[in-house]
Amino acid sequence: MQNEAPAAQIKVPQVTVLDAGGQYCHLIARKIRDLGVFAEVRPSETAASDLAGRKGLIISGGPNSVYDTGSPTVDPAIFRTNQPVLGICYGQQLMAHLLGGVVQKGDNGEYGPATLELNGGPDTPLFAGIRDHQQIWMNHRDLVVELPPGFSNIGATGTCAVAAMAAPSRRLYSVQFHPEVVHTTEGKRILANFVFDICGCVKDWDPRHRVPLVEDQIRRTAGNRNVFFFVSGGVDSTVAFTLCLRALGAERVRGIYVDTGLMREGETEFVNRLFDALGAGTVTIESAADQFLTPLRAVCDPEQKRRIIGEEFVRLQERIIESRHLMDGHWILGQGTIYPDTIESGGTEKAAIIKTHHNRVAGIQQLIAAQRIIEPLSDFYKDEVREIGRELGIAEDVLERHPFPGPGLAIRCLCAEHDEPVRSTPDGFLIPVRSVGVQGDERSYKAVLALDRFPAIEARLEDEATALVNRTRGVNRVVARVAGHAPLAGMRSSSSVLSVERLNRLRRADSIVRRISHESGFDKTVWQFPVVLIPVGAGERPDSVVLRPVHSVDGMTAQSVGMGEQLLRRMAAELMQLDCVCAVFYDVTHKPPGTIEWE
Ligand code: GLN
């Protein structure tokens, strides 16, 4: 269904987003539709003649550098049609490159928050109504260092002299930052200025029609086949399952909840109650801990963990279909995949793989190719899924659950192949475990820098973390030490596996954090609060716990969230009582450069 207008609303899009492989490309089109203007996504190379009639064009970000061989480009004729064009990030770099400016690799990357200073001021129609000194969200290493002839510089940040440029008489605009993400405070206003004031678009799209359209799509995809669902008790699979129940009727939909051995404490009981309350009566529970834990035991590499888990789900599905005599060909698999899962898995032609979601492994791709998968939510983001759930009458306490990854605790329990000491550097302590990040629309897998400071007191620690990651190449994440049985300099990583014992340790830590953040109401103030176990400690205490509360709306960008000192001290004190736990850390990294999970 990706990028297509639902059938009932097929019309000529007013805006086309040209896809150069960016993580946020589809999000740009969504944000334009949220403004009430129908927008589509097309490959960046689409010929200008095929784009005639569009009121405006947007060139997306992307993982490449403009000078890479084979890097995405656009038909240069689009700059001569007098259609307004807005370049975003890589889109800005490409515009500069094609129109006679110069792009260079920056010494420092710029990932996460930055402050935009307006050079052209409010005189620039793109920034009309926008105050100077805005928070914007960056995600790049390359820089425009020379403007193309006829352009003027309309915005800058401390490390990026050309954060925006324009040639208003030719209706060409570009920004190095990302107006489409929620963490760019005035992003919506900037996009509205572009589509309404510069392009002259009119409102022609209403997102409220989506539920009947999605149900229609489910009936068309299923045909006369039935749907078999893995449900997790999370928001996405519950909403997707409910949509299928409504579209096809209870007798054609079956749900199975699998206890993979990677669930949080009390989860299986919660799911039992949830599906009883939904009144489906069609969900059964399957225990398969050994099937998942055995092949995962010695695996450190996060991509391999995700692949194993996804493939075990495919195997389990085959086994269940066979053993329950669900006739092959008559049953297809339903999944609660949402758009971020697809794009992070490298799901568009030019996008980088940040992480392979378990619902995008090879076995699932084969089912997709054979048209044996139904994913009613694959075009939506978490906040839209929650809205759809609300329209369907799903209980608020289910919809407001924090997102929890399909591979469960496996990607929150990090392992190590070697013993290695924590190293002291001028900037802090280098922790010898790596975590996944997203930098310049590319995946990164780098070490973690630990600061020996107490995060609740040091309110500016997140700014320092941003600056540290921007200037340190081998690091994509910064944590602060909250408490420890040993000094940072005396800690080391020790070779460790994904054992039942360590999973239980993480489960206990996670349940302490959940209880305290629930009692204090902190959980209501954050979008998600992963608790991570890392194999770094000292002596009899080989592991440490990392707290990772974040603010987000759609999961595409995220902001590290501070916690009150008293609450944090109380949480840390309880965690420090756990056997084998040496220290408690607090993750002060935004996304980008980090991702929400550590993997
Ligand atoms: N890859 C380019 C850079 O790092 C563009 C990044 C982007 O579009 N997000 O500068």
Coordinates of N, CA, C and O in Angstrom, one line a residue, residues 9-128:
Q9 N -9.8 8.1 -3.0 CA -9.4 9.5 -3.1 C -8.3 9.7 -4.1 O -7.6 10.7 -4.1
I10 N -8.2 8.8 -5.1 CA -7.2 8.9 -6.1 C -7.4 10.3 -6.8 O -8.5 10.6 -7.3
K11 N -6.4 11.1 -6.9 CA -6.4 12.4 -7.6 C -5.0 12.7 -7.9 O -4.1 12.1 -7.4
V12 N -4.9 13.8 -8.7 CA -3.5 14.2 -9.0 C -2.9 14.8 -7.7 O -3.5 15.7 -7.2
P13 N -1.8 14.3 -7.3 CA -1.2 15.0 -6.1 C -0.8 16.4 -6.4 O -0.3 16.7 -7.5
Q14 N -0.9 17.3 -5.4 CA -0.5 18.6 -5.6 C 1.0 18.8 -5.4 O 1.7 19.6 -5.9
V15 N 1.5 17.9 -4.5 CA 3.0 17.9 -4.2 C 3.6 16.5 -4.3 O 3.0 15.5 -3.9
T16 N 4.7 16.5 -5.0 CA 5.4 15.2 -5.1 C 6.7 15.3 -4.3 O 7.5 16.3 -4.4
V17 N 7.0 14.3 -3.4 CA 8.2 14.3 -2.7 C 9.1 13.3 -3.5 O 8.8 12.2 -3.7
L18 N 10.3 13.8 -3.9 CA 11.2 13.0 -4.7 C 12.2 12.3 -3.7 O 12.9 12.9 -2.9
D19 N 12.2 11.0 -3.8 CA 12.8 10.1 -2.7 C 14.3 9.9 -3.1 O 14.6 9.2 -4.0
A20 N 15.1 10.5 -2.3 CA 16.6 10.3 -2.4 C 17.1 9.3 -1.4 O 18.3 9.2 -1.1
G21 N 16.2 8.6 -0.8 CA 16.6 7.5 0.2 C 16.6 7.9 1.6 O 17.1 7.2 2.5
G22 N 15.9 9.0 2.0 CA 15.9 9.5 3.3 C 15.0 8.7 4.3 O 14.0 8.1 3.8
Q23 N 15.4 8.6 5.5 CA 14.6 8.0 6.6 C 13.3 8.7 6.7 O 12.3 8.1 7.1
Y24 N 13.3 10.0 6.4 CA 12.1 10.8 6.7 C 11.3 11.2 5.4 O 10.4 12.0 5.5
C25 N 11.6 10.5 4.3 CA 11.0 10.9 3.0 C 9.5 10.7 3.1 O 8.7 11.7 2.8
H26 N 9.0 9.6 3.5 CA 7.6 9.3 3.6 C 6.9 10.2 4.6 O 5.8 10.6 4.5
L27 N 7.7 10.5 5.7 CA 7.2 11.4 6.7 C 6.9 12.8 6.1 O 5.9 13.4 6.6
I28 N 7.7 13.2 5.2 CA 7.4 14.5 4.6 C 6.1 14.5 3.9 O 5.2 15.4 4.1
A29 N 5.8 13.5 3.1 CA 4.5 13.4 2.5 C 3.4 13.3 3.5 O 2.3 13.9 3.3
R30 N 3.6 12.6 4.6 CA 2.6 12.5 5.6 C 2.3 13.9 6.2 O 1.1 14.2 6.4
K31 N 3.4 14.6 6.5 CA 3.2 15.9 7.1 C 2.4 16.9 6.2 O 1.7 17.7 6.6
I32 N 2.7 16.7 4.9 CA 2.0 17.6 3.9 C 0.5 17.2 3.9 O -0.4 18.0 3.9
R33 N 0.2 15.9 3.9 CA -1.2 15.4 4.0 C -1.9 15.9 5.3 O -3.0 16.2 5.3
D34 N -1.1 15.9 6.4 CA -1.7 16.4 7.6 C -2.1 17.8 7.5 O -3.0 18.3 8.2
L35 N -1.5 18.5 6.6 CA -1.9 19.9 6.4 C -3.1 20.0 5.5 O -3.6 21.1 5.2
G36 N -3.6 18.9 5.0 CA -4.8 18.8 4.2 C -4.5 18.9 2.7 O -5.4 19.1 1.9
V37 N -3.2 18.6 2.3 CA -2.9 18.7 0.9 C -2.4 17.3 0.5 O -1.5 16.7 1.1
F38 N -3.0 16.8 -0.6 CA -2.6 15.4 -1.0 C -1.2 15.4 -1.6 O -0.9 16.2 -2.5
A39 N -0.3 14.6 -1.1 CA 1.1 14.5 -1.5 C 1.5 13.0 -1.8 O 0.9 12.2 -1.1
E40 N 2.3 12.8 -2.7 CA 2.8 11.4 -3.0 C 4.3 11.4 -2.9 O 5.0 12.4 -2.9
V41 N 4.9 10.2 -3.0 CA 6.3 10.0 -3.0 C 6.7 9.3 -4.3 O 6.0 8.4 -4.8
R42 N 7.7 9.8 -5.1 CA 8.2 9.2 -6.3 C 9.7 9.1 -6.2 O 10.3 9.8 -5.5
P43 N 10.3 8.2 -7.1 CA 11.7 8.1 -7.1 C 12.3 9.5 -7.4 O 11.8 10.2 -8.3
S44 N 13.5 9.8 -6.9 CA 14.1 11.1 -7.1 C 14.3 11.4 -8.6 O 14.2 12.5 -9.0
E45 N 14.6 10.4 -9.4 CA 15.0 10.6 -10.8 C 13.8 10.8 -11.7 O 13.9 11.0 -12.9
T46 N 12.6 10.7 -11.2 CA 11.4 10.9 -12.0 C 11.5 12.1 -13.0 O 11.9 13.2 -12.5
A47 N 11.2 11.9 -14.2 CA 11.4 12.9 -15.2 C 10.5 14.1 -15.0 O 9.3 14.0 -14.6
A48 N 11.0 15.3 -15.2 CA 10.3 16.6 -15.0 C 9.0 16.5 -15.8 O 7.9 17.0 -15.3
S49 N 9.0 15.9 -17.0 CA 7.7 15.9 -17.7 C 6.6 15.1 -17.0 O 5.4 15.3 -17.2
D50 N 7.0 14.1 -16.2 CA 6.0 13.3 -15.4 C 5.5 14.1 -14.2 O 4.6 13.6 -13.6
L51 N 6.1 15.2 -13.9 CA 5.8 15.9 -12.7 C 5.0 17.2 -13.1 O 4.7 18.1 -12.2
A52 N 4.7 17.4 -14.4 CA 4.0 18.6 -14.8 C 2.7 18.6 -14.1 O 2.1 17.6 -13.8
G53 N 2.3 19.8 -13.7 CA 1.0 19.9 -13.1 C 1.1 19.9 -11.5 O 0.1 20.3 -10.8
R54 N 2.2 19.4 -11.0 CA 2.4 19.5 -9.5 C 2.5 21.0 -9.1 O 3.2 21.7 -9.8
K55 N 1.9 21.3 -8.0 CA 2.1 22.7 -7.6 C 3.4 22.9 -6.9 O 3.9 24.0 -6.7
G56 N 4.0 21.8 -6.4 CA 5.3 22.0 -5.8 C 6.1 20.6 -5.7 O 5.4 19.6 -5.7
L57 N 7.4 20.7 -5.6 CA 8.2 19.5 -5.5 C 9.1 19.6 -4.3 O 9.5 20.7 -3.9
I58 N 9.3 18.5 -3.6 CA 10.3 18.5 -2.5 C 11.3 17.4 -2.7 O 10.9 16.2 -3.1
I59 N 12.6 17.7 -2.5 CA 13.6 16.7 -2.7 C 14.0 16.2 -1.2 O 14.3 17.1 -0.4
S60 N 13.9 14.9 -1.0 CA 14.1 14.4 0.4 C 15.6 14.3 0.8 O 16.5 14.6 0.0
G61 N 15.9 13.9 2.0 CA 17.2 13.6 2.5 C 17.6 12.3 2.0 O 16.9 11.6 1.3
G62 N 18.8 11.8 2.3 CA 19.3 10.5 1.9 C 20.7 10.2 2.5 O 21.4 11.1 3.0
P63 N 21.0 8.9 2.5 CA 22.3 8.5 3.2 C 23.6 8.9 2.4 O 24.6 8.8 3.0
N64 N 23.4 9.2 1.1 CA 24.6 9.4 0.3 C 25.2 10.8 0.4 O 24.6 11.7 1.0
S65 N 26.4 10.9 -0.2 CA 27.0 12.2 -0.4 C 26.8 12.5 -1.9 O 26.9 11.6 -2.7
V66 N 26.7 13.8 -2.2 CA 26.4 14.1 -3.7 C 27.5 13.7 -4.6 O 27.3 13.4 -5.8
Y67 N 28.8 13.6 -4.0 CA 29.9 13.2 -4.9 C 30.1 11.7 -5.0 O 30.9 11.2 -5.7
D68 N 29.4 10.9 -4.2 CA 29.5 9.4 -4.3 C 29.1 9.0 -5.7 O 28.1 9.6 -6.3
T69 N 29.8 8.0 -6.3 CA 29.3 7.6 -7.6 C 28.0 6.9 -7.4 O 27.7 6.1 -6.5
G70 N 27.1 7.2 -8.4 CA 25.8 6.6 -8.4 C 24.9 7.1 -7.3 O 23.8 6.5 -7.1
S71 N 25.2 8.3 -6.7 CA 24.3 8.8 -5.7 C 23.1 9.3 -6.3 O 23.1 9.8 -7.5
P72 N 21.9 9.3 -5.6 CA 20.7 9.7 -6.2 C 20.7 11.2 -6.8 O 21.4 12.0 -6.2
T73 N 20.0 11.4 -7.9 CA 20.0 12.7 -8.4 C 18.5 13.0 -8.8 O 17.6 12.2 -8.5
V74 N 18.3 14.2 -9.4 CA 17.0 14.6 -9.9 C 17.2 15.0 -11.3 O 18.3 15.4 -11.7
D75 N 16.1 15.0 -12.1 CA 16.1 15.6 -13.4 C 16.3 17.1 -13.3 O 15.4 17.8 -12.8
P76 N 17.5 17.6 -13.8 CA 17.7 19.1 -13.6 C 16.7 20.0 -14.2 O 16.5 21.1 -13.8
A77 N 15.9 19.4 -15.1 CA 14.8 20.2 -15.8 C 13.8 20.7 -14.7 O 13.1 21.7 -15.0
I78 N 13.7 20.0 -13.6 CA 12.7 20.5 -12.6 C 13.0 21.9 -12.1 O 12.1 22.5 -11.6
F79 N 14.3 22.3 -12.2 CA 14.6 23.6 -11.7 C 14.3 24.7 -12.8 O 14.5 25.9 -12.5
R80 N 13.8 24.3 -13.9 CA 13.5 25.3 -15.0 C 12.1 25.4 -15.3 O 11.7 26.1 -16.3
T81 N 11.2 24.7 -14.6 CA 9.8 24.7 -14.9 C 9.0 25.8 -14.2 O 7.8 25.9 -14.4
N82 N 9.7 26.5 -13.3 CA 9.0 27.5 -12.5 C 8.1 26.9 -11.4 O 7.3 27.6 -10.8
Q83 N 8.2 25.6 -11.3 CA 7.5 24.9 -10.1 C 8.3 25.2 -8.9 O 9.5 25.0 -9.0
P84 N 7.7 25.5 -7.8 CA 8.5 25.7 -6.6 C 9.1 24.4 -6.2 O 8.5 23.3 -6.3
V85 N 10.4 24.4 -5.8 CA 11.1 23.2 -5.3 C 11.7 23.5 -3.9 O 12.3 24.6 -3.7
L86 N 11.5 22.6 -3.0 CA 12.1 22.7 -1.6 C 13.1 21.5 -1.5 O 12.6 20.3 -1.6
G87 N 14.3 21.7 -1.3 CA 15.3 20.7 -1.0 C 15.5 20.5 0.5 O 15.6 21.5 1.2
I88 N 15.5 19.3 1.0 CA 15.7 19.1 2.4 C 16.9 18.2 2.6 O 17.0 17.1 2.1
C89 N 17.9 18.7 3.4 CA 19.1 17.9 3.8 C 19.8 17.5 2.6 O 20.4 18.3 1.9
Y90 N 19.9 16.2 2.2 CA 20.5 15.8 1.0 C 19.9 16.6 -0.2 O 20.6 16.9 -1.1
G91 N 18.6 16.8 -0.1 CA 17.9 17.6 -1.1 C 18.6 19.0 -1.3 O 18.7 19.5 -2.4
Q92 N 18.9 19.6 -0.2 CA 19.6 20.9 -0.3 C 21.0 20.8 -0.9 O 21.4 21.5 -1.8
Q93 N 21.7 19.7 -0.5 CA 23.1 19.5 -1.0 C 23.0 19.2 -2.5 O 23.8 19.7 -3.3
L94 N 22.0 18.5 -2.9 CA 21.9 18.1 -4.4 C 21.5 19.4 -5.2 O 22.1 19.6 -6.3
M95 N 20.7 20.2 -4.6 CA 20.3 21.4 -5.3 C 21.5 22.3 -5.5 O 21.8 22.8 -6.6
A96 N 22.3 22.4 -4.5 CA 23.5 23.3 -4.5 C 24.5 22.7 -5.6 O 25.0 23.4 -6.5
H97 N 24.7 21.4 -5.5 CA 25.6 20.7 -6.4 C 25.2 20.8 -7.9 O 26.0 21.2 -8.8
L98 N 23.9 20.7 -8.2 CA 23.4 20.7 -9.6 C 23.3 22.1 -10.1 O 23.3 22.3 -11.3
L99 N 23.2 23.1 -9.2 CA 23.0 24.5 -9.7 C 24.2 25.3 -9.6 O 24.1 26.6 -9.7
G100 N 25.4 24.7 -9.4 CA 26.6 25.4 -9.4 C 27.2 25.9 -8.1 O 28.2 26.6 -8.1
G101 N 26.7 25.4 -7.0 CA 27.3 25.6 -5.7 C 28.3 24.5 -5.4 O 28.6 23.7 -6.2
V102 N 28.8 24.6 -4.1 CA 29.8 23.6 -3.7 C 29.4 22.9 -2.4 O 29.0 23.6 -1.5
V103 N 29.6 21.6 -2.4 CA 29.2 20.8 -1.2 C 30.5 20.1 -0.7 O 31.3 19.7 -1.5
Q104 N 30.7 20.1 0.6 CA 31.9 19.5 1.2 C 31.6 18.6 2.3 O 30.5 18.8 3.0
K105 N 32.4 17.6 2.6 CA 32.3 16.8 3.8 C 32.6 17.7 5.0 O 33.7 18.3 5.0
G106 N 31.8 17.8 6.0 CA 32.1 18.6 7.2 C 33.1 17.9 8.1 O 33.1 16.7 8.1
D107 N 33.8 18.6 8.9 CA 34.7 18.0 9.8 C 33.9 17.4 10.9 O 34.2 16.3 11.5
N108 N 32.9 18.1 11.3 CA 32.0 17.7 12.4 C 30.6 17.3 11.8 O 30.2 18.1 10.9
G109 N 30.0 16.3 12.3 CA 28.6 16.0 11.9 C 27.8 16.9 12.8 O 28.2 17.6 13.7
E110 N 26.5 17.0 12.4 CA 25.5 17.7 13.2 C 24.3 16.8 13.3 O 23.6 16.7 12.4
Y111 N 24.1 16.2 14.5 CA 23.0 15.2 14.7 C 22.2 15.6 15.8 O 22.7 15.8 16.9
G112 N 20.9 15.8 15.6 CA 20.0 16.2 16.7 C 19.8 17.7 16.7 O 19.8 18.4 15.7
P113 N 19.6 18.3 18.0 CA 19.2 19.6 18.1 C 20.2 20.7 17.6 O 21.4 20.4 17.9
A114 N 19.8 21.8 17.1 CA 20.7 22.9 16.8 C 19.8 24.1 16.8 O 18.5 24.0 16.7
T115 N 20.4 25.3 16.8 CA 19.6 26.5 16.8 C 19.7 27.2 15.5 O 20.8 27.5 15.0
L116 N 18.6 27.5 14.9 CA 18.6 28.2 13.6 C 18.6 29.7 13.7 O 17.7 30.2 14.4
E117 N 19.5 30.4 13.1 CA 19.5 31.9 13.1 C 19.0 32.2 11.7 O 19.6 31.7 10.7
L118 N 18.1 33.1 11.6 CA 17.5 33.5 10.3 C 18.3 34.7 9.7 O 18.3 35.8 10.3
N119 N 18.9 34.5 8.6 CA 19.7 35.6 8.0 C 18.7 36.5 7.1 O 18.8 37.7 7.2
G120 N 17.8 35.8 6.4 CA 16.9 36.6 5.5 C 15.7 37.1 6.4 O 14.9 37.9 5.9
G121 N 15.7 36.7 7.6 CA 14.6 37.1 8.5 C 13.3 36.7 7.9 O 13.1 35.9 7.0
P122 N 12.2 37.3 8.5 CA 10.9 36.9 8.1 C 10.5 37.4 6.7 O 9.5 37.1 6.2
D123 N 11.5 38.1 6.0 CA 11.2 38.5 4.6 C 11.2 37.3 3.7 O 10.6 37.4 2.6
T124 N 11.8 36.2 4.1 CA 11.8 35.0 3.3 C 10.4 34.4 3.4 O 10.1 34.0 4.5
P125 N 9.7 34.2 2.3 CA 8.3 33.6 2.5 C 8.4 32.2 3.2 O 7.5 31.9 3.9
L126 N 9.5 31.5 3.0 CA 9.6 30.2 3.6 C 9.5 30.3 5.2 O 9.0 29.4 5.8
F127 N 10.1 31.4 5.7 CA 10.2 31.5 7.1 C 9.2 32.6 7.7 O 9.4 33.1 8.8
A128 N 8.2 32.9 6.9 CA 7.2 33.9 7.3 C 6.6 33.5 8.7 O 6.2 32.4 8.8

